[in-house]
mmCIF file of C-alpha atoms in Angstrom:
data_model
loop_
_atom_site.group_PDB
_atom_site.id
_atom_site.type_symbol
_atom_site.label_atom_id
_atom_site.label_comp_id
_atom_site.label_asym_id
_atom_site.label_seq_id
_atom_site.Cartn_x
_atom_site.Cartn_y
_atom_site.Cartn_z
ATOM 1 C CA UNK A 1369 -109.282 -108.840 19.298
ATOM 2 C CA UNK A 1370 -106.002 -109.879 20.899
ATOM 3 C CA UNK A 1371 -103.406 -107.333 22.459
ATOM 4 C CA UNK A 1372 -101.132 -108.244 19.599
ATOM 5 C CA UNK A 1373 -103.766 -107.287 16.897
ATOM 6 C CA UNK A 1374 -104.469 -103.805 18.449
ATOM 7 C CA UNK A 1375 -100.749 -103.182 19.209
ATOM 8 C CA UNK A 1376 -99.794 -100.100 16.704
ATOM 9 C CA UNK A 1377 -96.201 -99.295 15.568
ATOM 10 C CA UNK A 1378 -94.000 -97.291 17.657
ATOM 11 C CA UNK A 1379 -92.102 -94.811 15.722
ATOM 12 C CA UNK A 1380 -90.142 -93.599 18.458
ATOM 13 C CA UNK A 1381 -87.168 -95.591 18.846
ATOM 14 C CA UNK A 1382 -86.359 -94.537 15.118
ATOM 15 C CA UNK A 1383 -86.674 -91.270 16.154
ATOM 16 C CA UNK A 1384 -84.575 -91.560 18.844
ATOM 17 C CA UNK A 1385 -81.782 -93.441 16.653
ATOM 18 C CA UNK A 1386 -82.224 -90.567 13.960
ATOM 19 C CA UNK A 1387 -81.221 -88.092 17.029
ATOM 20 C CA UNK A 1388 -78.709 -89.900 18.046
ATOM 21 C CA UNK A 1389 -77.269 -90.206 14.386
ATOM 22 C CA UNK A 1390 -77.448 -86.048 14.389
ATOM 23 C CA UNK A 1391 -76.014 -85.664 17.930
ATOM 24 C CA UNK A 1392 -72.993 -87.728 17.625
ATOM 25 C CA UNK A 1393 -71.558 -85.758 14.658
ATOM 26 C CA UNK A 1394 -72.216 -82.777 16.267
ATOM 27 C CA UNK A 1395 -70.676 -83.553 19.241
ATOM 28 C CA UNK A 1396 -67.341 -84.377 17.714
ATOM 29 C CA UNK A 1397 -67.548 -81.184 15.498
ATOM 30 C CA UNK A 1398 -67.921 -79.297 18.992
ATOM 31 C CA UNK A 1399 -65.303 -81.340 20.594
ATOM 32 C CA UNK A 1400 -62.763 -80.642 17.324
ATOM 33 C CA UNK A 1401 -63.440 -76.792 17.447
ATOM 34 C CA UNK A 1402 -62.990 -76.740 21.393
ATOM 35 C CA UNK A 1403 -59.591 -78.231 21.061
ATOM 36 C CA UNK A 1404 -58.618 -75.886 18.112
ATOM 37 C CA UNK A 1405 -59.686 -73.135 20.035
ATOM 38 C CA UNK A 1406 -57.531 -74.453 22.974
ATOM 39 C CA UNK A 1407 -54.513 -74.761 20.940
ATOM 40 C CA UNK A 1408 -54.893 -71.344 19.424
ATOM 41 C CA UNK A 1409 -55.540 -69.888 22.826
ATOM 42 C CA UNK A 1410 -51.986 -71.329 23.977
ATOM 43 C CA UNK A 1411 -52.278 -74.615 24.327
ATOM 44 C CA UNK A 1412 -51.185 -76.472 27.652
ATOM 45 C CA UNK A 1413 -50.685 -73.350 29.767
ATOM 46 C CA UNK A 1414 -47.640 -72.299 31.274
ATOM 47 C CA UNK A 1415 -45.569 -75.917 30.291
ATOM 48 C CA UNK A 1416 -42.330 -77.318 31.590
ATOM 49 C CA UNK A 1417 -38.858 -76.043 30.749
ATOM 50 C CA UNK A 1418 -36.135 -78.638 29.851
ATOM 51 C CA UNK A 1419 -34.928 -78.256 33.612
ATOM 52 C CA UNK A 1420 -38.238 -79.290 34.881
ATOM 53 C CA UNK A 1421 -39.228 -75.732 35.990
ATOM 54 C CA UNK A 1422 -42.439 -74.462 35.256
ATOM 55 C CA UNK A 1423 -42.662 -71.479 32.690
ATOM 56 C CA UNK A 1424 -43.667 -68.389 34.244
ATOM 57 C CA UNK A 1425 -42.630 -66.403 37.399
ATOM 58 C CA UNK A 1426 -39.299 -67.537 39.166
ATOM 59 C CA UNK A 1427 -37.385 -66.219 41.993
ATOM 60 C CA UNK A 1428 -34.413 -64.080 41.250
ATOM 61 C CA UNK A 1429 -31.024 -65.709 42.159
ATOM 62 C CA UNK A 1430 -30.255 -64.736 45.770
ATOM 63 C CA UNK A 1431 -26.982 -63.285 44.576
ATOM 64 C CA UNK A 1432 -28.916 -60.951 42.539
ATOM 65 C CA UNK A 1433 -30.766 -59.708 45.327
ATOM 66 C CA UNK A 1434 -28.805 -57.335 47.677
ATOM 67 C CA UNK A 1435 -29.709 -57.322 51.244
ATOM 68 C CA UNK A 1436 -32.962 -55.577 51.700
ATOM 69 C CA UNK A 1437 -33.793 -55.035 48.063
ATOM 70 C CA UNK A 1438 -37.313 -54.919 46.875
ATOM 71 C CA UNK A 1439 -38.428 -57.616 44.101
ATOM 72 C CA UNK A 1440 -41.575 -56.118 42.405
ATOM 73 C CA UNK A 1441 -42.870 -54.282 39.455
ATOM 74 C CA UNK A 1442 -42.448 -50.953 40.795
ATOM 75 C CA UNK A 1443 -40.384 -48.391 39.771
ATOM 76 C CA UNK A 1444 -37.071 -48.252 41.839
ATOM 77 C CA UNK A 1445 -37.420 -52.083 42.597
ATOM 78 C CA UNK A 1446 -35.591 -55.021 41.039
ATOM 79 C CA UNK A 1447 -37.884 -56.455 38.085
ATOM 80 C CA UNK A 1448 -39.566 -59.668 38.964
ATOM 81 C CA UNK A 1449 -37.826 -62.543 37.118
ATOM 82 C CA UNK A 1450 -39.263 -64.995 34.955
ATOM 83 C CA UNK A 1451 -38.537 -68.302 32.649
ATOM 84 C CA UNK A 1452 -40.431 -68.517 29.129
ATOM 85 C CA UNK A 1453 -40.272 -69.977 26.014
ATOM 86 C CA UNK A 1454 -39.561 -68.088 23.093
ATOM 87 C CA UNK A 1455 -40.917 -67.875 19.516
ATOM 88 C CA UNK A 1456 -37.564 -69.731 18.188
ATOM 89 C CA UNK A 1457 -38.010 -72.270 20.894
ATOM 90 C CA UNK A 1458 -35.345 -71.312 23.217
ATOM 91 C CA UNK A 1459 -35.817 -70.750 27.184
ATOM 92 C CA UNK A 1460 -35.068 -67.292 28.407
ATOM 93 C CA UNK A 1461 -34.870 -65.825 31.847
ATOM 94 C CA UNK A 1462 -34.832 -62.153 32.354
ATOM 95 C CA UNK A 1463 -32.101 -62.504 34.867
ATOM 96 C CA UNK A 1464 -29.691 -63.751 31.895
ATOM 97 C CA UNK A 1465 -29.555 -60.244 30.702
ATOM 98 C CA UNK A 1466 -28.545 -58.447 34.246
ATOM 99 C CA UNK A 1467 -25.610 -56.123 33.235
ATOM 100 C CA UNK A 1468 -27.446 -55.052 29.995
ATOM 101 C CA UNK A 1469 -30.474 -52.610 29.826
ATOM 102 C CA UNK A 1470 -33.417 -54.292 29.058
ATOM 103 C CA UNK A 1471 -36.845 -52.935 27.443
ATOM 104 C CA UNK A 1472 -39.691 -55.257 28.412
ATOM 105 C CA UNK A 1473 -42.801 -54.878 26.222
ATOM 106 C CA UNK A 1474 -45.847 -56.708 26.819
ATOM 107 C CA UNK A 1475 -48.241 -57.172 23.816
ATOM 108 C CA UNK A 1476 -50.494 -58.925 21.871
ATOM 109 C CA UNK A 1477 -51.519 -59.386 18.199
ATOM 110 C CA UNK A 1478 -55.288 -58.347 18.884
ATOM 111 C CA UNK A 1479 -54.060 -55.118 20.154
ATOM 112 C CA UNK A 1480 -54.207 -52.384 18.029
ATOM 113 C CA UNK A 1481 -52.239 -49.588 19.812
ATOM 114 C CA UNK A 1482 -49.374 -52.584 20.065
ATOM 115 C CA UNK A 1483 -49.477 -52.633 16.447
ATOM 116 C CA UNK A 1484 -49.318 -49.236 15.734
ATOM 117 C CA UNK A 1485 -46.203 -48.592 18.338
ATOM 118 C CA UNK A 1486 -44.325 -51.833 17.377
ATOM 119 C CA UNK A 1487 -42.348 -50.246 14.417
ATOM 120 C CA UNK A 1488 -40.548 -47.695 17.010
ATOM 121 C CA UNK A 1489 -39.505 -50.763 19.093
ATOM 122 C CA UNK A 1490 -38.042 -52.559 15.931
ATOM 123 C CA UNK A 1491 -36.337 -49.332 14.976
ATOM 124 C CA UNK A 1492 -34.942 -48.750 18.327
ATOM 125 C CA UNK A 1493 -33.481 -51.909 18.775
ATOM 126 C CA UNK A 1494 -31.746 -51.679 15.316
ATOM 127 C CA UNK A 1495 -30.117 -48.641 16.307
ATOM 128 C CA UNK A 1496 -29.020 -49.440 19.892
ATOM 129 C CA UNK A 1497 -28.552 -53.088 19.808
ATOM 130 C CA UNK A 1498 -24.594 -52.563 19.293
ATOM 131 C CA UNK A 1499 -24.694 -50.561 22.290
ATOM 132 C CA UNK A 1500 -26.052 -53.685 24.501
ATOM 133 C CA UNK A 1501 -29.451 -52.785 24.469
ATOM 134 C CA UNK A 1502 -31.762 -56.163 25.008
ATOM 135 C CA UNK A 1503 -35.444 -55.582 23.758
ATOM 136 C CA UNK A 1504 -38.057 -58.221 24.750
ATOM 137 C CA UNK A 1505 -41.619 -58.745 23.226
ATOM 138 C CA UNK A 1506 -43.461 -60.464 25.582
ATOM 139 C CA UNK A 1507 -46.684 -61.887 24.174
ATOM 140 C CA UNK A 1508 -49.436 -62.495 26.471
ATOM 141 C CA UNK A 1509 -51.341 -65.818 25.765
ATOM 142 C CA UNK A 1510 -51.142 -66.490 22.217
ATOM 143 C CA UNK A 1511 -49.921 -69.355 20.036
ATOM 144 C CA UNK A 1512 -46.819 -69.569 17.772
ATOM 145 C CA UNK A 1513 -49.308 -69.948 14.888
ATOM 146 C CA UNK A 1514 -50.690 -66.425 15.721
ATOM 147 C CA UNK A 1515 -47.629 -64.602 16.914
ATOM 148 C CA UNK A 1516 -45.215 -65.576 13.722
ATOM 149 C CA UNK A 1517 -46.848 -63.931 11.308
ATOM 150 C CA UNK A 1518 -47.260 -60.566 13.083
ATOM 151 C CA UNK A 1519 -43.182 -60.835 13.989
ATOM 152 C CA UNK A 1520 -42.757 -61.332 10.202
ATOM 153 C CA UNK A 1521 -44.920 -58.549 8.945
ATOM 154 C CA UNK A 1522 -43.207 -56.298 11.321
ATOM 155 C CA UNK A 1523 -39.570 -57.413 10.811
ATOM 156 C CA UNK A 1524 -39.139 -58.104 14.671
ATOM 157 C CA UNK A 1525 -35.597 -59.495 15.349
ATOM 158 C CA UNK A 1526 -35.478 -59.186 18.905
ATOM 159 C CA UNK A 1527 -36.526 -61.892 21.241
ATOM 160 C CA UNK A 1528 -40.079 -62.723 21.695
ATOM 161 C CA UNK A 1529 -41.297 -64.597 24.527
ATOM 162 C CA UNK A 1530 -44.596 -66.366 25.264
ATOM 163 C CA UNK A 1531 -46.584 -65.754 28.628
ATOM 164 C CA UNK A 1532 -48.980 -68.762 27.777
ATOM 165 C CA UNK A 1533 -50.813 -68.566 30.949
ATOM 166 C CA UNK A 1534 -50.659 -64.931 31.784
ATOM 167 C CA UNK A 1535 -48.809 -65.192 34.915
ATOM 168 C CA UNK A 1536 -46.077 -63.205 34.252
ATOM 169 C CA UNK A 1537 -48.301 -60.299 33.190
ATOM 170 C CA UNK A 1538 -50.160 -61.123 36.580
ATOM 171 C CA UNK A 1539 -46.711 -60.462 38.195
ATOM 172 C CA UNK A 1540 -46.134 -57.521 36.673
ATOM 173 C CA UNK A 1541 -49.663 -56.039 37.439
ATOM 174 C CA UNK A 1542 -50.714 -55.378 33.809
ATOM 175 C CA UNK A 1543 -53.825 -53.316 33.595
ATOM 176 C CA UNK A 1544 -53.845 -52.782 30.152
ATOM 177 C CA UNK A 1545 -51.770 -53.509 26.772
ATOM 178 C CA UNK A 1546 -49.440 -52.328 25.705
ATOM 179 C CA UNK A 1547 -47.254 -51.974 28.503
ATOM 180 C CA UNK A 1548 -43.496 -51.344 28.778
ATOM 181 C CA UNK A 1549 -40.806 -51.543 31.560
ATOM 182 C CA UNK A 1550 -37.324 -49.906 31.318
ATOM 183 C CA UNK A 1551 -34.783 -51.892 33.212
ATOM 184 C CA UNK A 1552 -31.383 -50.802 34.009
ATOM 185 C CA UNK A 1553 -28.240 -52.990 34.006
ATOM 186 C CA UNK A 1554 -28.622 -53.540 37.845
ATOM 187 C CA UNK A 1555 -32.080 -54.985 37.254
ATOM 188 C CA UNK A 1556 -33.936 -52.205 38.577
ATOM 189 C CA UNK A 1557 -36.772 -50.732 36.792
ATOM 190 C CA UNK A 1558 -35.919 -47.217 35.845
ATOM 191 C CA UNK A 1559 -39.315 -46.290 34.609
ATOM 192 C CA UNK A 1560 -42.740 -47.737 33.415
ATOM 193 C CA UNK A 1561 -44.937 -46.761 30.375
ATOM 194 C CA UNK A 1562 -48.475 -48.091 30.346
ATOM 195 C CA UNK A 1563 -50.153 -47.303 26.947
ATOM 196 C CA UNK A 1564 -48.495 -46.808 23.414
ATOM 197 C CA UNK A 1565 -45.529 -44.770 22.619
ATOM 198 C CA UNK A 1566 -46.745 -42.269 19.991
ATOM 199 C CA UNK A 1567 -44.754 -41.677 16.678
ATOM 200 C CA UNK A 1568 -43.739 -38.340 17.067
ATOM 201 C CA UNK A 1569 -42.675 -35.352 14.492
ATOM 202 C CA UNK A 1570 -39.135 -34.662 15.570
ATOM 203 C CA UNK A 1571 -37.788 -31.288 15.389
ATOM 204 C CA UNK A 1572 -34.745 -29.624 16.820
ATOM 205 C CA UNK A 1573 -33.943 -28.004 20.240
ATOM 206 C CA UNK A 1574 -32.191 -24.528 20.675
ATOM 207 C CA UNK A 1575 -28.973 -26.287 20.490
ATOM 208 C CA UNK A 1576 -30.025 -27.460 16.849
ATOM 209 C CA UNK A 1577 -29.780 -31.369 18.036
ATOM 210 C CA UNK A 1578 -32.495 -33.608 16.907
ATOM 211 C CA UNK A 1579 -35.317 -34.029 19.675
ATOM 212 C CA UNK A 1580 -35.834 -37.580 21.125
ATOM 213 C CA UNK A 1581 -39.028 -39.079 21.230
ATOM 214 C CA UNK A 1582 -40.528 -40.541 24.450
ATOM 215 C CA UNK A 1583 -39.417 -44.101 23.887
ATOM 216 C CA UNK A 1584 -35.670 -42.740 22.871
ATOM 217 C CA UNK A 1585 -35.687 -40.595 25.909
ATOM 218 C CA UNK A 1586 -36.277 -43.486 28.094
ATOM 219 C CA UNK A 1587 -33.866 -45.771 26.266
ATOM 220 C CA UNK A 1588 -31.301 -43.238 26.321
ATOM 221 C CA UNK A 1589 -31.423 -43.245 30.311
ATOM 222 C CA UNK A 1590 -31.218 -46.947 30.736
ATOM 223 C CA UNK A 1591 -28.246 -46.793 28.348
ATOM 224 C CA UNK A 1592 -26.423 -44.075 30.660
ATOM 225 C CA UNK A 1593 -27.136 -41.404 28.245
ATOM 226 C CA UNK A 1594 -29.906 -39.375 30.271
ATOM 227 C CA UNK A 1595 -32.197 -39.202 33.235
ATOM 228 C CA UNK A 1596 -35.630 -41.079 33.025
ATOM 229 C CA UNK A 1597 -38.292 -39.181 34.725
ATOM 230 C CA UNK A 1598 -40.499 -42.315 35.921
ATOM 231 C CA UNK A 1599 -43.925 -42.494 35.507
ATOM 232 C CA UNK A 1600 -46.138 -43.235 32.352
#
């Protein structure tokens, strides 16, 4: 017999071809899923503002920092500044609100305690906005498509900013969510509270006045109606 007569069929190329036909679509599906996950997780990271600045922590304007003042996320220090884009597309700096009392609340939609306490912030903003109170909801690393339904469900009408890459959270040394900073008109952190504010049944004190909740007490302090106790 000749070599040609004894040569057997070779099915391997067909198997490889079939394998390739299966692998290519699978790879495309995986790639699409990865892109969707990336977008839902916050897209392209911090991003760049209209002025060319990168979103995230920024230096406080020199005119806002008295000589020898400390800028950090500690009580008694000037609150670190940041530039972030809001859910409405507007760009906001924390320092834009110098001269107004600010409640800065870090949260995420997946955080159960954040969801539980959110109605208190909505109510507090509605009650004190005419007194100049600013409430900022600072979302950590989620996309607009995830955040927007949350804000609609809770009726949030205060500014919601997005910390896409988590750098602002890092600058504030977050150890968990939720976390809230109470900032005076001078930009100084009057108090910080780590964890959720519990909805409280309010009674009356010995003078017959309605007792304030923990959140209301801290807001009163930065509005000028009381003294904060610091701590969290």
